[in-house]
Amino acid sequence: SNFDIYPRPEYIIQDEQGNYWHNLQGIHKENSDTPLEKWGMTPSNQYSFSWLPPVIDYNKNKIWLFRSKVGAVSASNLDGTYISVYDDPITAPILKNRITTYAMEKLTNIAWVGTTAGLARLNGKVWTTFDLSNSKIDKEFITSILLSGSIAWIGTTNGLVRFDGTEWTRFTPQNSSIPARLTRVMAVETDGSVWVGLSKDSTIAIDDWVHFEPKTMIGLAKFDG
């Protein structure tokens, strides 16, 4: 089986209650069944498997899945009931592309979703797709998203993008001292400084296992504003 060929999890995360989650043969919570396991543990099952970590929200009794290869976002109660899938091709045509990264505003459950061809935001059941008409994001490969207060930091294959809720700013080697175009947002400090991983690769190849990693990295950079 595919699991015999690739017998390791893509991620291990710890939730706010100290439980560990991983995606070896489906998404699991350590030492406990989850609703996802009850739905079936195969990559072909749209609810039980994702290469990207779930978002576990105990306050709202929700588990969110961002399914990279299928290109859809779903949420359910932690007991497996009331599954909602947000992949309508009319309101979210961007999900025809593969999901590469995401970030969730936990207080509002607004989800930011990066794909192989652009950026979108899900607010309730309403999708907003960003392009050059309403942002400085084109139909480009989104490598990472990190939310820090009112600021959204977005890594792309063509520089680092900052959105403060009103203004979009893109930093590239042509207009700033950032030494490479391909950026991955790694962390934001309490003073607002952002750390990014850098690559001089021009593109990111996608394999059958939906890995979204550049082939080479040249190091870290810190941007203090």
PDB file of C-alpha atoms in Angstrom:
ATOM      1  CA  SER A   1       0.000   0.000   0.000  1.00  0.00           C
ATOM      2  CA  ASN A   2       1.015   3.646  -0.154  1.00  0.00           C
ATOM      3  CA  PHE A   3       1.506   3.594   3.599  1.00  0.00           C
ATOM      4  CA  ASP A   4       4.066   0.786   3.248  1.00  0.00           C
ATOM      5  CA  ILE A   5       5.966   2.899   0.722  1.00  0.00           C
ATOM      6  CA  TYR A   6       5.801   6.047   2.828  1.00  0.00           C
ATOM      7  CA  PRO A   7       5.563   4.858   6.470  1.00  0.00           C
ATOM      8  CA  ARG A   8       6.019   8.098   8.395  1.00  0.00           C
ATOM      9  CA  PRO A   9       3.793  11.002   9.368  1.00  0.00           C
ATOM     10  CA  GLU A  10       4.050  14.341   7.602  1.00  0.00           C
ATOM     11  CA  TYR A  11       3.439  16.196  10.853  1.00  0.00           C
ATOM     12  CA  ILE A  12       3.092  15.758  14.605  1.00  0.00           C
ATOM     13  CA  ILE A  13       1.325  18.559  16.486  1.00  0.00           C
ATOM     14  CA  GLN A  14       0.235  19.116  20.080  1.00  0.00           C
ATOM     15  CA  ASP A  15      -3.123  20.754  20.773  1.00  0.00           C
ATOM     16  CA  GLU A  16      -4.023  23.121  23.604  1.00  0.00           C
ATOM     17  CA  GLN A  17      -5.032  20.218  25.861  1.00  0.00           C
ATOM     18  CA  GLY A  18      -1.700  18.467  25.396  1.00  0.00           C
ATOM     19  CA  ASN A  19      -2.917  15.789  22.967  1.00  0.00           C
ATOM     20  CA  TYR A  20      -0.667  14.829  20.065  1.00  0.00           C
ATOM     21  CA  TRP A  21      -1.982  14.490  16.512  1.00  0.00           C
ATOM     22  CA  HIS A  22      -0.307  12.970  13.445  1.00  0.00           C
ATOM     23  CA  ASN A  23      -1.293  11.762   9.988  1.00  0.00           C
ATOM     24  CA  LEU A  24       0.242   8.324   9.706  1.00  0.00           C
ATOM     25  CA  GLN A  25      -2.482   6.261   7.981  1.00  0.00           C
ATOM     26  CA  GLY A  26      -5.130   8.897   8.546  1.00  0.00           C
ATOM     27  CA  ILE A  27      -5.321  11.680  11.115  1.00  0.00           C
ATOM     28  CA  HIS A  28      -5.015  10.401  14.672  1.00  0.00           C
ATOM     29  CA  LYS A  29      -5.076  11.733  18.178  1.00  0.00           C
ATOM     30  CA  GLU A  30      -2.603   9.769  20.267  1.00  0.00           C
ATOM     31  CA  ASN A  31      -4.219   6.939  22.268  1.00  0.00           C
ATOM     32  CA  SER A  32      -7.735   7.990  21.323  1.00  0.00           C
ATOM     33  CA  ASP A  33     -10.156   7.450  18.473  1.00  0.00           C
ATOM     34  CA  THR A  34     -11.216  10.551  16.585  1.00  0.00           C
ATOM     35  CA  PRO A  35     -14.202  11.149  14.307  1.00  0.00           C
ATOM     36  CA  LEU A  36     -11.753  11.178  11.418  1.00  0.00           C
ATOM     37  CA  GLU A  37     -10.701   7.612  12.157  1.00  0.00           C
ATOM     38  CA  LYS A  38     -14.332   6.520  12.228  1.00  0.00           C
ATOM     39  CA  TRP A  39     -14.835   7.975   8.744  1.00  0.00           C
ATOM     40  CA  GLY A  40     -12.049   5.797   7.338  1.00  0.00           C
ATOM     41  CA  MET A  41      -8.277   6.199   7.169  1.00  0.00           C
ATOM     42  CA  THR A  42      -7.237   6.372   3.531  1.00  0.00           C
ATOM     43  CA  PRO A  43      -5.925   9.229   1.378  1.00  0.00           C
ATOM     44  CA  SER A  44      -8.908   8.782  -0.942  1.00  0.00           C
ATOM     45  CA  ASN A  45     -11.359   9.624   1.838  1.00  0.00           C
ATOM     46  CA  GLN A  46     -11.945  13.361   1.624  1.00  0.00           C
ATOM     47  CA  TYR A  47     -12.668  13.717   5.355  1.00  0.00           C
ATOM     48  CA  SER A  48     -10.091  11.495   7.019  1.00  0.00           C
ATOM     49  CA  PHE A  49      -6.776  12.432   5.469  1.00  0.00           C
ATOM     50  CA  SER A  50      -4.739  15.539   4.808  1.00  0.00           C
ATOM     51  CA  TRP A  51      -1.053  16.267   4.364  1.00  0.00           C
ATOM     52  CA  LEU A  52      -1.624  19.509   6.297  1.00  0.00           C
ATOM     53  CA  PRO A  53      -2.238  19.531  10.089  1.00  0.00           C
ATOM     54  CA  PRO A  54      -5.809  20.015  11.311  1.00  0.00           C
ATOM     55  CA  VAL A  55      -6.909  22.969  13.436  1.00  0.00           C
ATOM     56  CA  ILE A  56      -8.392  21.752  16.718  1.00  0.00           C
ATOM     57  CA  ASP A  57     -10.718  24.308  18.328  1.00  0.00           C
ATOM     58  CA  TYR A  58     -12.014  23.053  21.678  1.00  0.00           C
ATOM     59  CA  ASN A  59     -13.781  26.322  22.482  1.00  0.00           C
ATOM     60  CA  LYS A  60     -15.984  26.028  19.392  1.00  0.00           C
ATOM     61  CA  ASN A  61     -15.964  22.199  19.352  1.00  0.00           C
ATOM     62  CA  LYS A  62     -14.521  22.163  15.845  1.00  0.00           C
ATOM     63  CA  ILE A  63     -11.868  20.335  13.880  1.00  0.00           C
ATOM     64  CA  TRP A  64     -10.828  21.999  10.627  1.00  0.00           C
ATOM     65  CA  LEU A  65      -9.194  20.165   7.724  1.00  0.00           C
ATOM     66  CA  PHE A  66      -7.321  21.797   4.854  1.00  0.00           C
ATOM     67  CA  ARG A  67      -7.021  19.049   2.281  1.00  0.00           C
ATOM     68  CA  SER A  68      -4.069  19.812   0.063  1.00  0.00           C
ATOM     69  CA  LYS A  69      -4.456  17.333  -2.779  1.00  0.00           C
ATOM     70  CA  VAL A  70      -8.260  17.439  -2.934  1.00  0.00           C
ATOM     71  CA  GLY A  71      -8.323  21.229  -2.670  1.00  0.00           C
ATOM     72  CA  ALA A  72     -11.067  21.764  -0.095  1.00  0.00           C
ATOM     73  CA  VAL A  73     -11.678  23.048   3.417  1.00  0.00           C
ATOM     74  CA  SER A  74     -13.987  21.270   5.852  1.00  0.00           C
ATOM     75  CA  ALA A  75     -15.052  21.497   9.475  1.00  0.00           C
ATOM     76  CA  SER A  76     -16.933  19.207  11.803  1.00  0.00           C
ATOM     77  CA  ASN A  77     -17.784  18.900  15.463  1.00  0.00           C
ATOM     78  CA  LEU A  78     -15.218  16.973  17.459  1.00  0.00           C
ATOM     79  CA  ASP A  79     -17.675  14.071  17.757  1.00  0.00           C
ATOM     80  CA  GLY A  80     -17.816  13.766  13.963  1.00  0.00           C
ATOM     81  CA  THR A  81     -21.267  15.282  13.438  1.00  0.00           C
ATOM     82  CA  TYR A  82     -22.305  18.251  11.303  1.00  0.00           C
ATOM     83  CA  ILE A  83     -19.649  18.080   8.611  1.00  0.00           C
ATOM     84  CA  SER A  84     -19.420  21.269   6.551  1.00  0.00           C
ATOM     85  CA  VAL A  85     -17.373  21.356   3.358  1.00  0.00           C
ATOM     86  CA  TYR A  86     -16.328  24.690   1.814  1.00  0.00           C
ATOM     87  CA  ASP A  87     -15.262  23.798  -1.712  1.00  0.00           C
ATOM     88  CA  ASP A  88     -18.028  25.185  -3.904  1.00  0.00           C
ATOM     89  CA  PRO A  89     -16.565  25.656  -7.412  1.00  0.00           C
ATOM     90  CA  ILE A  90     -18.642  28.792  -8.013  1.00  0.00           C
ATOM     91  CA  THR A  91     -17.709  30.719  -4.859  1.00  0.00           C
ATOM     92  CA  ALA A  92     -14.230  29.201  -4.463  1.00  0.00           C
ATOM     93  CA  PRO A  93     -12.804  28.443  -7.915  1.00  0.00           C
ATOM     94  CA  ILE A  94      -9.302  28.921  -6.482  1.00  0.00           C
ATOM     95  CA  LEU A  95      -9.666  25.507  -4.825  1.00  0.00           C
ATOM     96  CA  LYS A  96      -9.248  23.886  -8.227  1.00  0.00           C
ATOM     97  CA  ASN A  97      -5.583  24.359  -7.307  1.00  0.00           C
ATOM     98  CA  ARG A  98      -3.780  22.499  -4.568  1.00  0.00           C
ATOM     99  CA  ILE A  99      -3.756  23.951  -1.063  1.00  0.00           C
ATOM    100  CA  THR A 100      -0.179  24.594   0.064  1.00  0.00           C
ATOM    101  CA  THR A 101      -0.623  26.405   3.380  1.00  0.00           C
ATOM    102  CA  TYR A 102      -3.200  28.019   5.649  1.00  0.00           C
ATOM    103  CA  ALA A 103      -3.665  30.138   8.760  1.00  0.00           C
ATOM    104  CA  MET A 104      -6.691  30.391  11.029  1.00  0.00           C
ATOM    105  CA  GLU A 105      -7.873  33.398  13.019  1.00  0.00           C
ATOM    106  CA  LYS A 106      -9.077  31.411  16.001  1.00  0.00           C
ATOM    107  CA  LEU A 107     -11.279  34.105  17.559  1.00  0.00           C
ATOM    108  CA  THR A 108     -13.246  34.577  14.347  1.00  0.00           C
ATOM    109  CA  ASN A 109     -12.569  31.267  12.546  1.00  0.00           C
ATOM    110  CA  ILE A 110     -11.583  33.245   9.470  1.00  0.00           C
ATOM    111  CA  ALA A 111      -9.330  31.007   7.400  1.00  0.00           C
ATOM    112  CA  TRP A 112      -6.565  32.176   5.059  1.00  0.00           C
ATOM    113  CA  VAL A 113      -5.750  29.613   2.394  1.00  0.00           C
ATOM    114  CA  GLY A 114      -2.720  29.598   0.106  1.00  0.00           C
ATOM    115  CA  THR A 115      -2.641  27.513  -3.051  1.00  0.00           C
ATOM    116  CA  THR A 116      -0.342  26.746  -5.934  1.00  0.00           C
ATOM    117  CA  ALA A 117      -2.013  29.628  -7.797  1.00  0.00           C
ATOM    118  CA  GLY A 118      -3.020  32.311  -5.328  1.00  0.00           C
ATOM    119  CA  LEU A 119      -4.530  33.299  -2.002  1.00  0.00           C
ATOM    120  CA  ALA A 120      -8.088  33.211  -0.622  1.00  0.00           C
ATOM    121  CA  ARG A 121      -9.892  33.900   2.638  1.00  0.00           C
ATOM    122  CA  LEU A 122     -12.942  32.121   4.066  1.00  0.00           C
ATOM    123  CA  ASN A 123     -15.174  34.154   6.387  1.00  0.00           C
ATOM    124  CA  GLY A 124     -18.186  32.133   7.453  1.00  0.00           C
ATOM    125  CA  LYS A 125     -19.348  30.684   4.140  1.00  0.00           C
ATOM    126  CA  VAL A 126     -18.034  33.589   2.046  1.00  0.00           C
ATOM    127  CA  TRP A 127     -14.841  33.192   0.006  1.00  0.00           C
ATOM    128  CA  THR A 128     -12.716  36.153  -1.058  1.00  0.00           C
ATOM    129  CA  THR A 129     -10.113  35.435  -3.727  1.00  0.00           C
ATOM    130  CA  PHE A 130      -7.213  37.854  -3.873  1.00  0.00           C
ATOM    131  CA  ASP A 131      -5.694  38.963  -7.160  1.00  0.00           C
ATOM    132  CA  LEU A 132      -4.185  42.145  -8.573  1.00  0.00           C
ATOM    133  CA  SER A 133      -7.607  43.821  -8.568  1.00  0.00           C
ATOM    134  CA  ASN A 134      -7.905  43.792  -4.760  1.00  0.00           C
ATOM    135  CA  SER A 135      -4.367  43.063  -3.488  1.00  0.00           C
ATOM    136  CA  LYS A 136      -0.738  42.715  -4.507  1.00  0.00           C
ATOM    137  CA  ILE A 137      -1.076  38.945  -4.685  1.00  0.00           C
ATOM    138  CA  ASP A 138      -1.158  37.491  -8.176  1.00  0.00           C
ATOM    139  CA  LYS A 139      -2.040  33.951  -9.226  1.00  0.00           C
ATOM    140  CA  GLU A 140       1.210  32.733  -7.698  1.00  0.00           C
ATOM    141  CA  PHE A 141       2.533  29.944  -5.481  1.00  0.00           C
ATOM    142  CA  ILE A 142       1.866  30.765  -1.815  1.00  0.00           C
ATOM    143  CA  THR A 143       4.499  29.110   0.388  1.00  0.00           C
ATOM    144  CA  SER A 144       3.357  30.180   3.855  1.00  0.00           C
ATOM    145  CA  ILE A 145       0.949  32.348   5.845  1.00  0.00           C
ATOM    146  CA  LEU A 146       1.470  33.607   9.379  1.00  0.00           C
ATOM    147  CA  LEU A 147      -0.947  35.857  11.259  1.00  0.00           C
ATOM    148  CA  SER A 148       0.330  38.221  13.940  1.00  0.00           C
ATOM    149  CA  GLY A 149      -2.318  40.456  15.448  1.00  0.00           C
ATOM    150  CA  SER A 150      -3.787  42.473  12.594  1.00  0.00           C
ATOM    151  CA  ILE A 151      -0.886  41.660  10.262  1.00  0.00           C
ATOM    152  CA  ALA A 152      -0.862  38.826   7.728  1.00  0.00           C
ATOM    153  CA  TRP A 153       2.598  37.797   6.503  1.00  0.00           C
ATOM    154  CA  ILE A 154       2.514  35.814   3.269  1.00  0.00           C
ATOM    155  CA  GLY A 155       5.468  33.984   1.789  1.00  0.00           C
ATOM    156  CA  THR A 156       5.544  33.513  -1.979  1.00  0.00           C
ATOM    157  CA  THR A 157       7.918  32.439  -4.715  1.00  0.00           C
ATOM    158  CA  ASN A 158       8.167  36.117  -5.596  1.00  0.00           C
ATOM    159  CA  GLY A 159       8.963  37.816  -2.305  1.00  0.00           C
ATOM    160  CA  LEU A 160       7.458  38.502   1.110  1.00  0.00           C
ATOM    161  CA  VAL A 161       4.022  40.158   1.298  1.00  0.00           C
ATOM    162  CA  ARG A 162       2.598  42.084   4.272  1.00  0.00           C
ATOM    163  CA  PHE A 163      -1.087  42.933   4.686  1.00  0.00           C
ATOM    164  CA  ASP A 164      -2.103  45.171   7.610  1.00  0.00           C
ATOM    165  CA  GLY A 165      -5.835  44.990   6.972  1.00  0.00           C
ATOM    166  CA  THR A 166      -5.735  47.902   4.534  1.00  0.00           C
ATOM    167  CA  GLU A 167      -2.426  48.125   2.702  1.00  0.00           C
ATOM    168  CA  TRP A 168      -0.509  45.447   0.842  1.00  0.00           C
ATOM    169  CA  THR A 169       3.304  45.638   0.637  1.00  0.00           C
ATOM    170  CA  ARG A 170       5.583  43.282  -1.261  1.00  0.00           C
ATOM    171  CA  PHE A 171       9.305  42.989  -0.487  1.00  0.00           C
ATOM    172  CA  THR A 172      11.603  41.599  -3.183  1.00  0.00           C
ATOM    173  CA  PRO A 173      15.351  41.863  -3.908  1.00  0.00           C
ATOM    174  CA  GLN A 174      14.479  44.637  -6.371  1.00  0.00           C
ATOM    175  CA  ASN A 175      12.847  46.987  -3.830  1.00  0.00           C
ATOM    176  CA  SER A 176      14.402  45.904  -0.522  1.00  0.00           C
ATOM    177  CA  SER A 177      17.447  44.246   1.004  1.00  0.00           C
ATOM    178  CA  ILE A 178      15.856  40.793   1.104  1.00  0.00           C
ATOM    179  CA  PRO A 179      18.437  38.552  -0.620  1.00  0.00           C
ATOM    180  CA  ALA A 180      16.119  36.035  -2.308  1.00  0.00           C
ATOM    181  CA  ARG A 181      12.701  35.975  -3.945  1.00  0.00           C
ATOM    182  CA  LEU A 182      11.371  32.687  -2.572  1.00  0.00           C
ATOM    183  CA  THR A 183      10.379  33.221   1.053  1.00  0.00           C
ATOM    184  CA  ARG A 184       8.818  31.085   3.743  1.00  0.00           C
ATOM    185  CA  VAL A 185       7.517  32.853   6.844  1.00  0.00           C
ATOM    186  CA  MET A 186       8.837  31.009   9.890  1.00  0.00           C
ATOM    187  CA  ALA A 187       7.951  33.089  12.972  1.00  0.00           C
ATOM    188  CA  VAL A 188       6.981  36.538  14.203  1.00  0.00           C
ATOM    189  CA  GLU A 189       8.385  37.990  17.428  1.00  0.00           C
ATOM    190  CA  THR A 190       6.356  39.957  19.961  1.00  0.00           C
ATOM    191  CA  ASP A 191       7.877  43.202  18.651  1.00  0.00           C
ATOM    192  CA  GLY A 192       6.605  42.417  15.141  1.00  0.00           C
ATOM    193  CA  SER A 193       9.913  41.300  13.671  1.00  0.00           C
ATOM    194  CA  VAL A 194       9.416  38.501  11.166  1.00  0.00           C
ATOM    195  CA  TRP A 195      11.774  35.613  10.399  1.00  0.00           C
ATOM    196  CA  VAL A 196      11.758  34.119   6.905  1.00  0.00           C
ATOM    197  CA  GLY A 197      13.487  31.187   5.309  1.00  0.00           C
ATOM    198  CA  LEU A 198      15.022  32.015   1.939  1.00  0.00           C
ATOM    199  CA  SER A 199      15.617  30.151  -1.287  1.00  0.00           C
ATOM    200  CA  LYS A 200      16.998  31.185  -4.648  1.00  0.00           C
ATOM    201  CA  ASP A 201      14.892  28.567  -6.400  1.00  0.00           C
ATOM    202  CA  SER A 202      12.510  30.108  -8.920  1.00  0.00           C
ATOM    203  CA  THR A 203       9.794  27.467  -8.561  1.00  0.00           C
ATOM    204  CA  ILE A 204       8.667  24.665  -6.269  1.00  0.00           C
ATOM    205  CA  ALA A 205       8.098  21.236  -7.756  1.00  0.00           C
ATOM    206  CA  ILE A 206       5.098  19.246  -6.504  1.00  0.00           C
ATOM    207  CA  ASP A 207       5.361  15.476  -6.256  1.00  0.00           C
ATOM    208  CA  ASP A 208       2.619  12.874  -5.870  1.00  0.00           C
ATOM    209  CA  TRP A 209       2.827  13.150  -2.084  1.00  0.00           C
ATOM    210  CA  VAL A 210       2.063  16.880  -2.278  1.00  0.00           C
ATOM    211  CA  HIS A 211       5.288  18.177  -0.796  1.00  0.00           C
ATOM    212  CA  PHE A 212       5.691  21.924  -1.045  1.00  0.00           C
ATOM    213  CA  GLU A 213       9.365  22.451  -0.331  1.00  0.00           C
ATOM    214  CA  PRO A 214      12.032  24.265  -2.361  1.00  0.00           C
ATOM    215  CA  LYS A 215      15.012  22.114  -3.276  1.00  0.00           C
ATOM    216  CA  THR A 216      17.575  24.391  -1.656  1.00  0.00           C
ATOM    217  CA  MET A 217      17.537  27.021   1.076  1.00  0.00           C
ATOM    218  CA  ILE A 218      20.176  29.701   1.592  1.00  0.00           C
ATOM    219  CA  GLY A 219      19.381  30.647   5.189  1.00  0.00           C
ATOM    220  CA  LEU A 220      17.250  32.849   7.435  1.00  0.00           C
ATOM    221  CA  ALA A 221      16.558  36.568   7.411  1.00  0.00           C
ATOM    222  CA  LYS A 222      15.007  38.792  10.050  1.00  0.00           C
ATOM    223  CA  PHE A 223      12.939  41.800   9.039  1.00  0.00           C
ATOM    224  CA  ASP A 224      12.386  44.376  11.787  1.00  0.00           C
ATOM    225  CA  GLY A 225      10.074  46.631   9.806  1.00  0.00           C
TER     226      GLY A 225
END
